[in-house]
PDB file of C-alpha atoms in Angstrom:
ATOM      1  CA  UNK A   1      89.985  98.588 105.399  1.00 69.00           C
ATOM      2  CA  UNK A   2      90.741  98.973 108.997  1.00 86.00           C
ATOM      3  CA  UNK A   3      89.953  95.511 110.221  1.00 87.00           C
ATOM      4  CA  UNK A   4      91.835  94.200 106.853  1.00 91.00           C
ATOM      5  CA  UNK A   5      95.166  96.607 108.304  1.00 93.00           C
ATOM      6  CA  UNK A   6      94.618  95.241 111.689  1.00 93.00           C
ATOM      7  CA  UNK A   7      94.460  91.304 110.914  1.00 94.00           C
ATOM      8  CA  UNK A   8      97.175  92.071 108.278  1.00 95.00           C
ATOM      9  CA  UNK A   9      99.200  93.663 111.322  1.00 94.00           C
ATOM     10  CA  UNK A  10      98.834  90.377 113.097  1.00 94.00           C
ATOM     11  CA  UNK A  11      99.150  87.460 110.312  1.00 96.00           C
ATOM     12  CA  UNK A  12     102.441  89.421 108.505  1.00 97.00           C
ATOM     13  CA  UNK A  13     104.942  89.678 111.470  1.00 97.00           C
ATOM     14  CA  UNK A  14     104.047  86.090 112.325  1.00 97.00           C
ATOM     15  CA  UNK A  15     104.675  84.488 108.716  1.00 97.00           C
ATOM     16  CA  UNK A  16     107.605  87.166 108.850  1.00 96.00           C
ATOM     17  CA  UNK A  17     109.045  85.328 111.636  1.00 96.00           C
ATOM     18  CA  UNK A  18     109.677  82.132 109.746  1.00 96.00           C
ATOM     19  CA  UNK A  19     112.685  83.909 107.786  1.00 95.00           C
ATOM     20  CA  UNK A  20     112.859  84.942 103.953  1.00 96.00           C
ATOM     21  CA  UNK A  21     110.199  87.035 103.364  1.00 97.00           C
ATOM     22  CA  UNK A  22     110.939  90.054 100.573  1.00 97.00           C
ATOM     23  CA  UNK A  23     107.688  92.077 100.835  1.00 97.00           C
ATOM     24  CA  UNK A  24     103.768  91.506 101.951  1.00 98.00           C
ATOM     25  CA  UNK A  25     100.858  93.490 100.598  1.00 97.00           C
ATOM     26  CA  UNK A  26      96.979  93.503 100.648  1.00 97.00           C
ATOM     27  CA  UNK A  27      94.951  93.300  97.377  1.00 95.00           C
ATOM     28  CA  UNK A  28      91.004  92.385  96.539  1.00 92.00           C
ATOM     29  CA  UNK A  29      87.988  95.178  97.475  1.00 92.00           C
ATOM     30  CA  UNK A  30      88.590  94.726 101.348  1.00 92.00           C
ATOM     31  CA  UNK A  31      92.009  96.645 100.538  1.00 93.00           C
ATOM     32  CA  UNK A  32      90.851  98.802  97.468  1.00 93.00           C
ATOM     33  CA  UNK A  33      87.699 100.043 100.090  1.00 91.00           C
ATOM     34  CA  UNK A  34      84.861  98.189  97.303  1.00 93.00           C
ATOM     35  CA  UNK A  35      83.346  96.436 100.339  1.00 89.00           C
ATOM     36  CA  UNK A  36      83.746  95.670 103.541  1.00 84.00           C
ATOM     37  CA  UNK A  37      82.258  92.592 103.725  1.00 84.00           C
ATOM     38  CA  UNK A  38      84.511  89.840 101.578  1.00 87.00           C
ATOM     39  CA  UNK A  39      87.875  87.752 102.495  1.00 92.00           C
ATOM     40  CA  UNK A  40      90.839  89.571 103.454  1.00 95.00           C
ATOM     41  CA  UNK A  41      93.252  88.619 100.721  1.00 96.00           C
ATOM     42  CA  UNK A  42      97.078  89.047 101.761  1.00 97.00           C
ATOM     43  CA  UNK A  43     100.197  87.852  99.456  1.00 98.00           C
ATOM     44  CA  UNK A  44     102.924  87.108 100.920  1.00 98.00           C
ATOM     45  CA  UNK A  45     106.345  86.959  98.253  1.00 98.00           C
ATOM     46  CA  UNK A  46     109.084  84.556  99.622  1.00 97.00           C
ATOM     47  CA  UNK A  47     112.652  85.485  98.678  1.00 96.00           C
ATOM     48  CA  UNK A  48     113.556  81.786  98.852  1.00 94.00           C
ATOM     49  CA  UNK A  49     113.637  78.420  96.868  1.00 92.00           C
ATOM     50  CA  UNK A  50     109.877  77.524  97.862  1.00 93.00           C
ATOM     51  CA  UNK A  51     107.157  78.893  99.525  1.00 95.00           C
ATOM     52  CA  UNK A  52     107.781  77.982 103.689  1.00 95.00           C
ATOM     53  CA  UNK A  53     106.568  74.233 103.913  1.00 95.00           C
ATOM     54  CA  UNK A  54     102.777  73.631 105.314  1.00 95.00           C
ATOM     55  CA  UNK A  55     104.165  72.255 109.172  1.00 94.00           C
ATOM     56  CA  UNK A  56     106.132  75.403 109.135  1.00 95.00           C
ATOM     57  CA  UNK A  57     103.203  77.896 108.417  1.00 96.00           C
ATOM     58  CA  UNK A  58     101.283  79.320 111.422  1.00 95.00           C
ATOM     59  CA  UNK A  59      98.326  78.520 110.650  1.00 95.00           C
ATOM     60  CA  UNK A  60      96.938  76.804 113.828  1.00 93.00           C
ATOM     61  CA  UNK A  61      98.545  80.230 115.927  1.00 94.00           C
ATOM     62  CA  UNK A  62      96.527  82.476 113.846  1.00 95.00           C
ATOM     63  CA  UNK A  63      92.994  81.040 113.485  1.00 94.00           C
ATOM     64  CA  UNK A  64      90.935  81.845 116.208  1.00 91.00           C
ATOM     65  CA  UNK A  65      87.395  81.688 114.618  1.00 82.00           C
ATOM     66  CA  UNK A  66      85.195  78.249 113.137  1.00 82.00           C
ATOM     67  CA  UNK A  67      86.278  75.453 112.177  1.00 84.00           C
ATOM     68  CA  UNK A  68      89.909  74.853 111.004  1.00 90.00           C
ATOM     69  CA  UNK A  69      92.428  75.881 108.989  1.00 92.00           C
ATOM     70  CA  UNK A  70      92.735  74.783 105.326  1.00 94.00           C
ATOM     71  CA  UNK A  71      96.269  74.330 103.968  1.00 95.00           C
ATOM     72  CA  UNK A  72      97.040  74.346  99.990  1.00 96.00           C
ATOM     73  CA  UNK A  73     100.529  73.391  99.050  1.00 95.00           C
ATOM     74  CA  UNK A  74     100.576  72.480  95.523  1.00 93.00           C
ATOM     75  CA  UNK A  75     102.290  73.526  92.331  1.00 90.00           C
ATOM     76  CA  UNK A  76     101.216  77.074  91.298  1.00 88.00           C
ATOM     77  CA  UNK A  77      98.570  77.611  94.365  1.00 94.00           C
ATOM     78  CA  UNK A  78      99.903  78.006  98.079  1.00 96.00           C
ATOM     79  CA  UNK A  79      97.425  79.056 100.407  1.00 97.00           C
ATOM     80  CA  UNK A  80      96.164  78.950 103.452  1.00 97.00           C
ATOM     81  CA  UNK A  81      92.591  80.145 104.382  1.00 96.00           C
ATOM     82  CA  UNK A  82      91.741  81.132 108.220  1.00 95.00           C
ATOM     83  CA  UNK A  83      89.355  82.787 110.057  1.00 94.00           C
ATOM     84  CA  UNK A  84      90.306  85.662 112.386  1.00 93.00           C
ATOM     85  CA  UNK A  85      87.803  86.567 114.727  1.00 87.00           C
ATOM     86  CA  UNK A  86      84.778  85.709 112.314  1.00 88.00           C
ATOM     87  CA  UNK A  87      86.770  86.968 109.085  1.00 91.00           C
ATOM     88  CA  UNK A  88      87.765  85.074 106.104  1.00 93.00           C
ATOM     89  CA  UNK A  89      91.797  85.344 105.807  1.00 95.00           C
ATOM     90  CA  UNK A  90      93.149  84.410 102.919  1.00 96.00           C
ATOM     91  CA  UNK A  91      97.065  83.944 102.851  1.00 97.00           C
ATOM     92  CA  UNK A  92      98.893  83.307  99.634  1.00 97.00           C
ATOM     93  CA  UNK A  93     102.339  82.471  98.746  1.00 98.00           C
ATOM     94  CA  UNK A  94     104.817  83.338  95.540  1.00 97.00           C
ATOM     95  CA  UNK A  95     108.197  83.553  95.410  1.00 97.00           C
ATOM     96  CA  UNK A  96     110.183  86.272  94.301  1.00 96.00           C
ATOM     97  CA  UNK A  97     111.271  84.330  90.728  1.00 96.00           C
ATOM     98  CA  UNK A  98     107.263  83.905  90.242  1.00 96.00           C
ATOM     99  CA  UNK A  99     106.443  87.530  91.269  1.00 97.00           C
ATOM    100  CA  UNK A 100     109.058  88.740  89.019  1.00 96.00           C
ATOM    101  CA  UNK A 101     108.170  86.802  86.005  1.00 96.00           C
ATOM    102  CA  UNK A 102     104.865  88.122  86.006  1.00 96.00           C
ATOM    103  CA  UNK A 103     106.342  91.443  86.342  1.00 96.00           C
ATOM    104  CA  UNK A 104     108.280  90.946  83.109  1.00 96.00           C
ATOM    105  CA  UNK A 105     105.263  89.120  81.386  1.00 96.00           C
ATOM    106  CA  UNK A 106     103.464  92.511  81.701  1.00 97.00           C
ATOM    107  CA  UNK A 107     106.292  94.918  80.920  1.00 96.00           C
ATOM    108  CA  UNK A 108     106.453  93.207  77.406  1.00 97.00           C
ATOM    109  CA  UNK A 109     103.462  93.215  77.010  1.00 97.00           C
ATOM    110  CA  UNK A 110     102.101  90.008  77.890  1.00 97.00           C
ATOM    111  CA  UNK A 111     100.468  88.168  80.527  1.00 96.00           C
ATOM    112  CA  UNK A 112      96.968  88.613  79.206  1.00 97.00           C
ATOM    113  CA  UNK A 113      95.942  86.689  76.353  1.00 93.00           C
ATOM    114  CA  UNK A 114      95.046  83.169  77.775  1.00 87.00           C
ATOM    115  CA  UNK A 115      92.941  81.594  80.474  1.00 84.00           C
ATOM    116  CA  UNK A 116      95.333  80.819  83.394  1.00 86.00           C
ATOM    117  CA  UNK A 117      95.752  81.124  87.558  1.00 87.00           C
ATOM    118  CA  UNK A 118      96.685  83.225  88.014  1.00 91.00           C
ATOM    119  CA  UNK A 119      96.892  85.829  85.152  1.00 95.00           C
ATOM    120  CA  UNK A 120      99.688  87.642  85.390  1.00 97.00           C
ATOM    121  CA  UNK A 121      97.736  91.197  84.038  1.00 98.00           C
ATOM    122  CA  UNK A 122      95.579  90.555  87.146  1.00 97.00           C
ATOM    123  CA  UNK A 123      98.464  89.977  89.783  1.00 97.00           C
ATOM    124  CA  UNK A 124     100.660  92.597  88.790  1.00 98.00           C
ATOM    125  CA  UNK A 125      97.324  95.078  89.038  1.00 97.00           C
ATOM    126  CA  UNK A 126      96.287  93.373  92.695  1.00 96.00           C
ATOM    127  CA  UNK A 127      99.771  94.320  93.319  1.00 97.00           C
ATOM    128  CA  UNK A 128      99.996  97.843  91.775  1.00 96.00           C
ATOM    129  CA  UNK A 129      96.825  99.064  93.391  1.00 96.00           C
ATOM    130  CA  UNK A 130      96.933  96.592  96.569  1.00 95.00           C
ATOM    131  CA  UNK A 131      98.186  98.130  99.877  1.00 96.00           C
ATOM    132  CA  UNK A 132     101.907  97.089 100.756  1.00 96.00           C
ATOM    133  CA  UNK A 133     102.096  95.538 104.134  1.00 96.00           C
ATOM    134  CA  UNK A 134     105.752  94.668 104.734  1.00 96.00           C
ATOM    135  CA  UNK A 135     109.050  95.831 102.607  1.00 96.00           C
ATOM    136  CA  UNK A 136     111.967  95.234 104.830  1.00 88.00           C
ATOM    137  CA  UNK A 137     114.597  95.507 102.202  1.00 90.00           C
ATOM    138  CA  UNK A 138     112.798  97.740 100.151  1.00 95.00           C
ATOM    139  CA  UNK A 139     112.080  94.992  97.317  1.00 94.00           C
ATOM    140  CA  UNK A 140     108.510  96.225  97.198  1.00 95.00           C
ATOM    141  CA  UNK A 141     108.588  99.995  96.251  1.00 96.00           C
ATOM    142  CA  UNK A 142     111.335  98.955  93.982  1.00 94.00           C
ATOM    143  CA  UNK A 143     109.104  96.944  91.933  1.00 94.00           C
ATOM    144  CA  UNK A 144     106.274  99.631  92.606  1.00 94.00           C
ATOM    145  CA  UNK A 145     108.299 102.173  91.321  1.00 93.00           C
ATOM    146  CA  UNK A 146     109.059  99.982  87.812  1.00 93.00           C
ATOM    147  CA  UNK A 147     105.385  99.870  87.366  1.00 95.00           C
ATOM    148  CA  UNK A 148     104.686 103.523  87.816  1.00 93.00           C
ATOM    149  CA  UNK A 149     105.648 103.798  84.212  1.00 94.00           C
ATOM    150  CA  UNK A 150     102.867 102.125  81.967  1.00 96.00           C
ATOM    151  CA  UNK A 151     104.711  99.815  79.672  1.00 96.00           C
ATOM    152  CA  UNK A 152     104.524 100.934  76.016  1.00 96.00           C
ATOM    153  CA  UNK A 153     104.259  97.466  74.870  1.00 97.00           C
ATOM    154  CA  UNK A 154     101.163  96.608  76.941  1.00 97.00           C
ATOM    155  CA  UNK A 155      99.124  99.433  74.954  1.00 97.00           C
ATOM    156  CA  UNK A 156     100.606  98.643  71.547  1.00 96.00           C
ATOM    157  CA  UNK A 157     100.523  94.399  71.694  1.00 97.00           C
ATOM    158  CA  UNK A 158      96.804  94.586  73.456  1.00 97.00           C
ATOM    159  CA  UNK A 159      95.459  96.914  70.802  1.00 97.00           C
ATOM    160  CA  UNK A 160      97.276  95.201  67.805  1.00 97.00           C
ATOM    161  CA  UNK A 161      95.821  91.582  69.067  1.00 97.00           C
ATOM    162  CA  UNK A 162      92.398  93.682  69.453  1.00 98.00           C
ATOM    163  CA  UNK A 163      92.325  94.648  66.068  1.00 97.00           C
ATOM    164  CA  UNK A 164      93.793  91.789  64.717  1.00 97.00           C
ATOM    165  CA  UNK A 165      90.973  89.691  66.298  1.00 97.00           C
ATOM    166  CA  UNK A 166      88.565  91.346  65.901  1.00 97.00           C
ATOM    167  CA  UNK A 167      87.041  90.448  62.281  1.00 97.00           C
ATOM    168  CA  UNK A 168      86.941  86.592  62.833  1.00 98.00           C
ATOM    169  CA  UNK A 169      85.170  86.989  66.324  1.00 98.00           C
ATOM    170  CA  UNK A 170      82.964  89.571  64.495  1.00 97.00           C
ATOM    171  CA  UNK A 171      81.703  86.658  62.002  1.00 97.00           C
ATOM    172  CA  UNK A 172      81.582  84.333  64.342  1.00 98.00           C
ATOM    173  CA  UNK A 173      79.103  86.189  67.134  1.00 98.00           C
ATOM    174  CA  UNK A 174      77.280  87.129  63.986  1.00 98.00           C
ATOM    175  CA  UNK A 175      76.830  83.140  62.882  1.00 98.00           C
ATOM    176  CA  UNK A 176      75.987  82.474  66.982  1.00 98.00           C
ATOM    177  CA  UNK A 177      73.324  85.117  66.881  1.00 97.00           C
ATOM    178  CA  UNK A 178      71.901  84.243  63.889  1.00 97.00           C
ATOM    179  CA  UNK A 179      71.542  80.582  64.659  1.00 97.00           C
ATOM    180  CA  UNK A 180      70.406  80.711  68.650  1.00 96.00           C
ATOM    181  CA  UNK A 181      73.952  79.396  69.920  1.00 97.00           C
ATOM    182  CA  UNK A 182      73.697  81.161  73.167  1.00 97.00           C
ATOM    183  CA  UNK A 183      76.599  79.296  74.893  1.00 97.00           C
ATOM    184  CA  UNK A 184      78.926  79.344  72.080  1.00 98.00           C
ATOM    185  CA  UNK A 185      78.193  83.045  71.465  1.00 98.00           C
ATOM    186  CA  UNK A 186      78.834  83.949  75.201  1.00 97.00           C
ATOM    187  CA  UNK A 187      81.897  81.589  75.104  1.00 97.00           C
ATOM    188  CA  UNK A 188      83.366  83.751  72.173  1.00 98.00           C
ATOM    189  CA  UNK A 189      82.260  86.835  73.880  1.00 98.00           C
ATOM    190  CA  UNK A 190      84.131  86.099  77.333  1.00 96.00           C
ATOM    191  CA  UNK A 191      87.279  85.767  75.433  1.00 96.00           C
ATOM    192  CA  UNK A 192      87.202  88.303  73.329  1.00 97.00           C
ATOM    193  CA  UNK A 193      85.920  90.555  75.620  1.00 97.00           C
ATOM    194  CA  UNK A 194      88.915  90.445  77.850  1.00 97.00           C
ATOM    195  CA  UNK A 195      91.028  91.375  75.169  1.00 97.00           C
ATOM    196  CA  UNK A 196      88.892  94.488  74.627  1.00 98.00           C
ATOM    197  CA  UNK A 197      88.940  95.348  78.621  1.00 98.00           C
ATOM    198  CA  UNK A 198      92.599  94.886  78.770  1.00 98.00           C
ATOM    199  CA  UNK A 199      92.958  97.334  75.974  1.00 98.00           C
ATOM    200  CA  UNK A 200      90.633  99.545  77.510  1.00 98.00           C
ATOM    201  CA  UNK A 201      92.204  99.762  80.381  1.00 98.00           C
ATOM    202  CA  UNK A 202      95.908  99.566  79.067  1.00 97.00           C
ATOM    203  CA  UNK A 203      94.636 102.680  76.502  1.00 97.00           C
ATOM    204  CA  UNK A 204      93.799 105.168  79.787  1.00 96.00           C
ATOM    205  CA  UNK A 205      97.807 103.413  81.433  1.00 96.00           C
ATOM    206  CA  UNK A 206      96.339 101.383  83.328  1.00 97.00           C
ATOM    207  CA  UNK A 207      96.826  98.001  84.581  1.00 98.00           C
ATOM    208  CA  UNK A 208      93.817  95.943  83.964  1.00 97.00           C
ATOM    209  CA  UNK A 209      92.597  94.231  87.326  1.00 96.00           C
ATOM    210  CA  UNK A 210      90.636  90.709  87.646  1.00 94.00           C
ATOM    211  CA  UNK A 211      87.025  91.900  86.465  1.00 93.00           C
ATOM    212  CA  UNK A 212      85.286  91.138  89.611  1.00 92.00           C
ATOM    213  CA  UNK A 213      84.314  94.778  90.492  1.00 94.00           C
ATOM    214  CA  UNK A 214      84.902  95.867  87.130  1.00 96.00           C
ATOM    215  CA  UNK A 215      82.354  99.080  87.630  1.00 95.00           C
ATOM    216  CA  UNK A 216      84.067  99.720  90.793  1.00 96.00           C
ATOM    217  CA  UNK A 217      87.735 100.103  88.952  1.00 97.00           C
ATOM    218  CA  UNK A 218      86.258 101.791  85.727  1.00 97.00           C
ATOM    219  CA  UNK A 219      84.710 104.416  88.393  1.00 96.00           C
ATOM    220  CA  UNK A 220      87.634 105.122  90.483  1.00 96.00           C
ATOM    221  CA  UNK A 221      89.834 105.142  87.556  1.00 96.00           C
ATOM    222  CA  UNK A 222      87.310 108.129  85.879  1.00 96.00           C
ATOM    223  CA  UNK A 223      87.660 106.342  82.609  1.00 96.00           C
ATOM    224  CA  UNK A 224      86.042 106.866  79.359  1.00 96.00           C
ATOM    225  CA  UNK A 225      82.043 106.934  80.078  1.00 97.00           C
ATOM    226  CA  UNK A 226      81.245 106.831  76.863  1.00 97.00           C
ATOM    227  CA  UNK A 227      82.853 103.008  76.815  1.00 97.00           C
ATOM    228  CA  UNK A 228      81.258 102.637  80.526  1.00 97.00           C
ATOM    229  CA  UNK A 229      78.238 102.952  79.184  1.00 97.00           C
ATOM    230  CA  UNK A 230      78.091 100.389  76.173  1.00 97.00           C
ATOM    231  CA  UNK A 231      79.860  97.892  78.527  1.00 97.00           C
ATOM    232  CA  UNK A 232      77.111  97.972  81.354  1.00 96.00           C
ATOM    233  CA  UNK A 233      74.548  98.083  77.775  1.00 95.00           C
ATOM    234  CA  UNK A 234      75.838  94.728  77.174  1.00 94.00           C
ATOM    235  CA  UNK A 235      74.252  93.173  79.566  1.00 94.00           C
ATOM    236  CA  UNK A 236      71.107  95.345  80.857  1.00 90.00           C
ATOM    237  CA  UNK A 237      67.815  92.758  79.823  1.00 88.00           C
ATOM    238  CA  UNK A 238      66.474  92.228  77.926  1.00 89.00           C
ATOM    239  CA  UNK A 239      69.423  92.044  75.173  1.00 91.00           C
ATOM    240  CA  UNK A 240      69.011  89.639  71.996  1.00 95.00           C
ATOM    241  CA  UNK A 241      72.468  87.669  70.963  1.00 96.00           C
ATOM    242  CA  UNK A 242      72.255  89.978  68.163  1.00 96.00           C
ATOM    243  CA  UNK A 243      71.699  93.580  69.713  1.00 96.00           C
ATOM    244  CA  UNK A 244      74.798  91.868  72.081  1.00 96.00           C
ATOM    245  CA  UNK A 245      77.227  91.792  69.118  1.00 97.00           C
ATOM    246  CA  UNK A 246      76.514  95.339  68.411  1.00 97.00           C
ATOM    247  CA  UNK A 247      76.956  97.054  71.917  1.00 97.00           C
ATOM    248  CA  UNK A 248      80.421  94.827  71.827  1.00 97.00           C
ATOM    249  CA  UNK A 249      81.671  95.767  68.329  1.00 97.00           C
ATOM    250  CA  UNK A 250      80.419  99.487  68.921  1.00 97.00           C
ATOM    251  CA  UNK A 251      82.463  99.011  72.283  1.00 98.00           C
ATOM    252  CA  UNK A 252      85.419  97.724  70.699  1.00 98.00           C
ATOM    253  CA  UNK A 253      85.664 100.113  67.884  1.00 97.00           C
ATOM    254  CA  UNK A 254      85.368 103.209  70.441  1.00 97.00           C
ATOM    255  CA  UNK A 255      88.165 101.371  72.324  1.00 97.00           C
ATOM    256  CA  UNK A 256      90.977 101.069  69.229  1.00 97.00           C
ATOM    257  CA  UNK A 257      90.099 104.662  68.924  1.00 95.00           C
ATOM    258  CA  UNK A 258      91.076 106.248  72.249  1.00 94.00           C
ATOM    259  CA  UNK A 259      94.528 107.721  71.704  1.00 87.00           C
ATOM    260  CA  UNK A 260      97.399 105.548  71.855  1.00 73.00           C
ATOM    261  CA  UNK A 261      99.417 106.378  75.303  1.00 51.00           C
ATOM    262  CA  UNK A 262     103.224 105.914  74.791  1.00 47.00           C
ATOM    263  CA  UNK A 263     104.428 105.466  78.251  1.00 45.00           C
ATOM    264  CA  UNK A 264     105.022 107.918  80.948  1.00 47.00           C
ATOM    265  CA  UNK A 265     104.073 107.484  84.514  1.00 52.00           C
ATOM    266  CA  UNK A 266     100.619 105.493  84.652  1.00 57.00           C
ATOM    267  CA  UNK A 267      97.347 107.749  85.355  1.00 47.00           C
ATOM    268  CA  UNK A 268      96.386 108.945  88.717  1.00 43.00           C
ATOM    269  CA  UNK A 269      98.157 107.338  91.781  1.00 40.00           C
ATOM    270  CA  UNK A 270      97.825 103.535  92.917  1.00 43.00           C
ATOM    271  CA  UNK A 271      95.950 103.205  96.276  1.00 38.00           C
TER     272      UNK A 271
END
């Protein structure tokens, strides 16, 4: 986390410079401390029309390493990737009516539900437990502050969906399993699986993050082992399509009965 605080002490004051910028911060396992050997991820959210246009960026004053710079500029996905003395830098840019949008999607309790990039469960939690990097006005704590207190309606929609759900996907794996339809099966799975993660996680107040480093999060957070342990289950091999369906339902079921948390500040501090 060091070198990721000492490239972000370089890139942020430059981008800074450009005019319009409400509040930086790190995210991914570089930040969290999960590794330190991945890209340094650093969001930067505009308080202007548009992200700052690609001739405008500093790109070509920041990269010192291989290669060259690589510039994204289109609808939904600004980025630019560098390399900063032999590290992986990636830069991305929202602006504040984005960032706050996906702040409301998650205080009502949405945000979650669909495939999209980026999820906006996902980039409030990169945001919640990221590091914050820059905050001249204060925009940043302000938000941070908001999303101290666990939304109600994030624990009550993703567990009502949950259950909802639940009995259709249950005949369905059941039909994959018994008929060999590996892809389908895991196809169903992946989607109703997130739904049972973000409930999970949303049951113990807590925002769920992108699973990569899902073990990581559940271990840090010191949530329920019980559910740890029929997760990991899941996929230890060998595991038939069937015996699959029944670590996931058993999973589920101890999920929709954790206590239901009504609000109050979320669990533990972000880091």
């Amino acid at each position: 986390m060091d070198t990721a605080l000492r490239i972000a002490r370089q890139v942020v004051p430059t981008y800074r410079a450009l005019g319009g910028l409400a509040f930086a911060y790190g995210q991914g396992s570089v930040f969290t401390g999960f590794t330190a050997d991945s890209d340094v991820d650093i969001v930067l959210v505009w308080d202007r029309d548009g992200p700052p246009a690609p001739s405008d960026r500093p790109v070509e004053k920041l990269h010192t390493g291989r290669g060259v710079p690589v510039t994204f500029h289109q609808p939904g996905f600004v980025l630019d990737r560098l390399d900063i003395g032999g590290f992986q830098v990636d830069v991305s840019h929202k602006t504040r009516r984005v960032f706050d949008g996906w702040a409301s999607d998650v205080r009502s309790g949405r945000g979650w539900e669909g495939v999209e990039y980026p999820t906006p469960l996902y980039a409030i939690a990169g945001f919640a437990y990221g590091t914050l990097l820059a905050d001249g006005a204060g925009t940043g704590a302000e938000v941070r502050s908001q999303l101290s207190t666990f939304p109600p309606a994030l624990v009550e929609r993703s567990r009502s969906v949950l259950a909802e759900e639940l009995p259709s996907y249950d005949r369905d794996l059941a039909t994959c399993a018994r008929r060999g339809d590996g892809w389908l099966f895991h196809d169903l799975l992946s989607k109703v699986m997130r739904h049972a993660l973000v409930t999970w996680f949303a049951a113990e107040r807590r925002y769920c993050p992108h699973p990569k480093w899902l073990h990581h999060w559940v271990a840090r957070f010191g949530m329920d082992p019980a559910i740890a342990g029929l997760e990991r289950g899941l996929w230890a091999p060998p595991v038939s399509l069937a015996r699959r369906r029944e670590l996931f339902l058993a999973m589920a079921d101890r999920i929709l009965q954790l206590p239901v948390a009504r609000g109050g500040p979320v669990a533990g501090r972000p880091t």
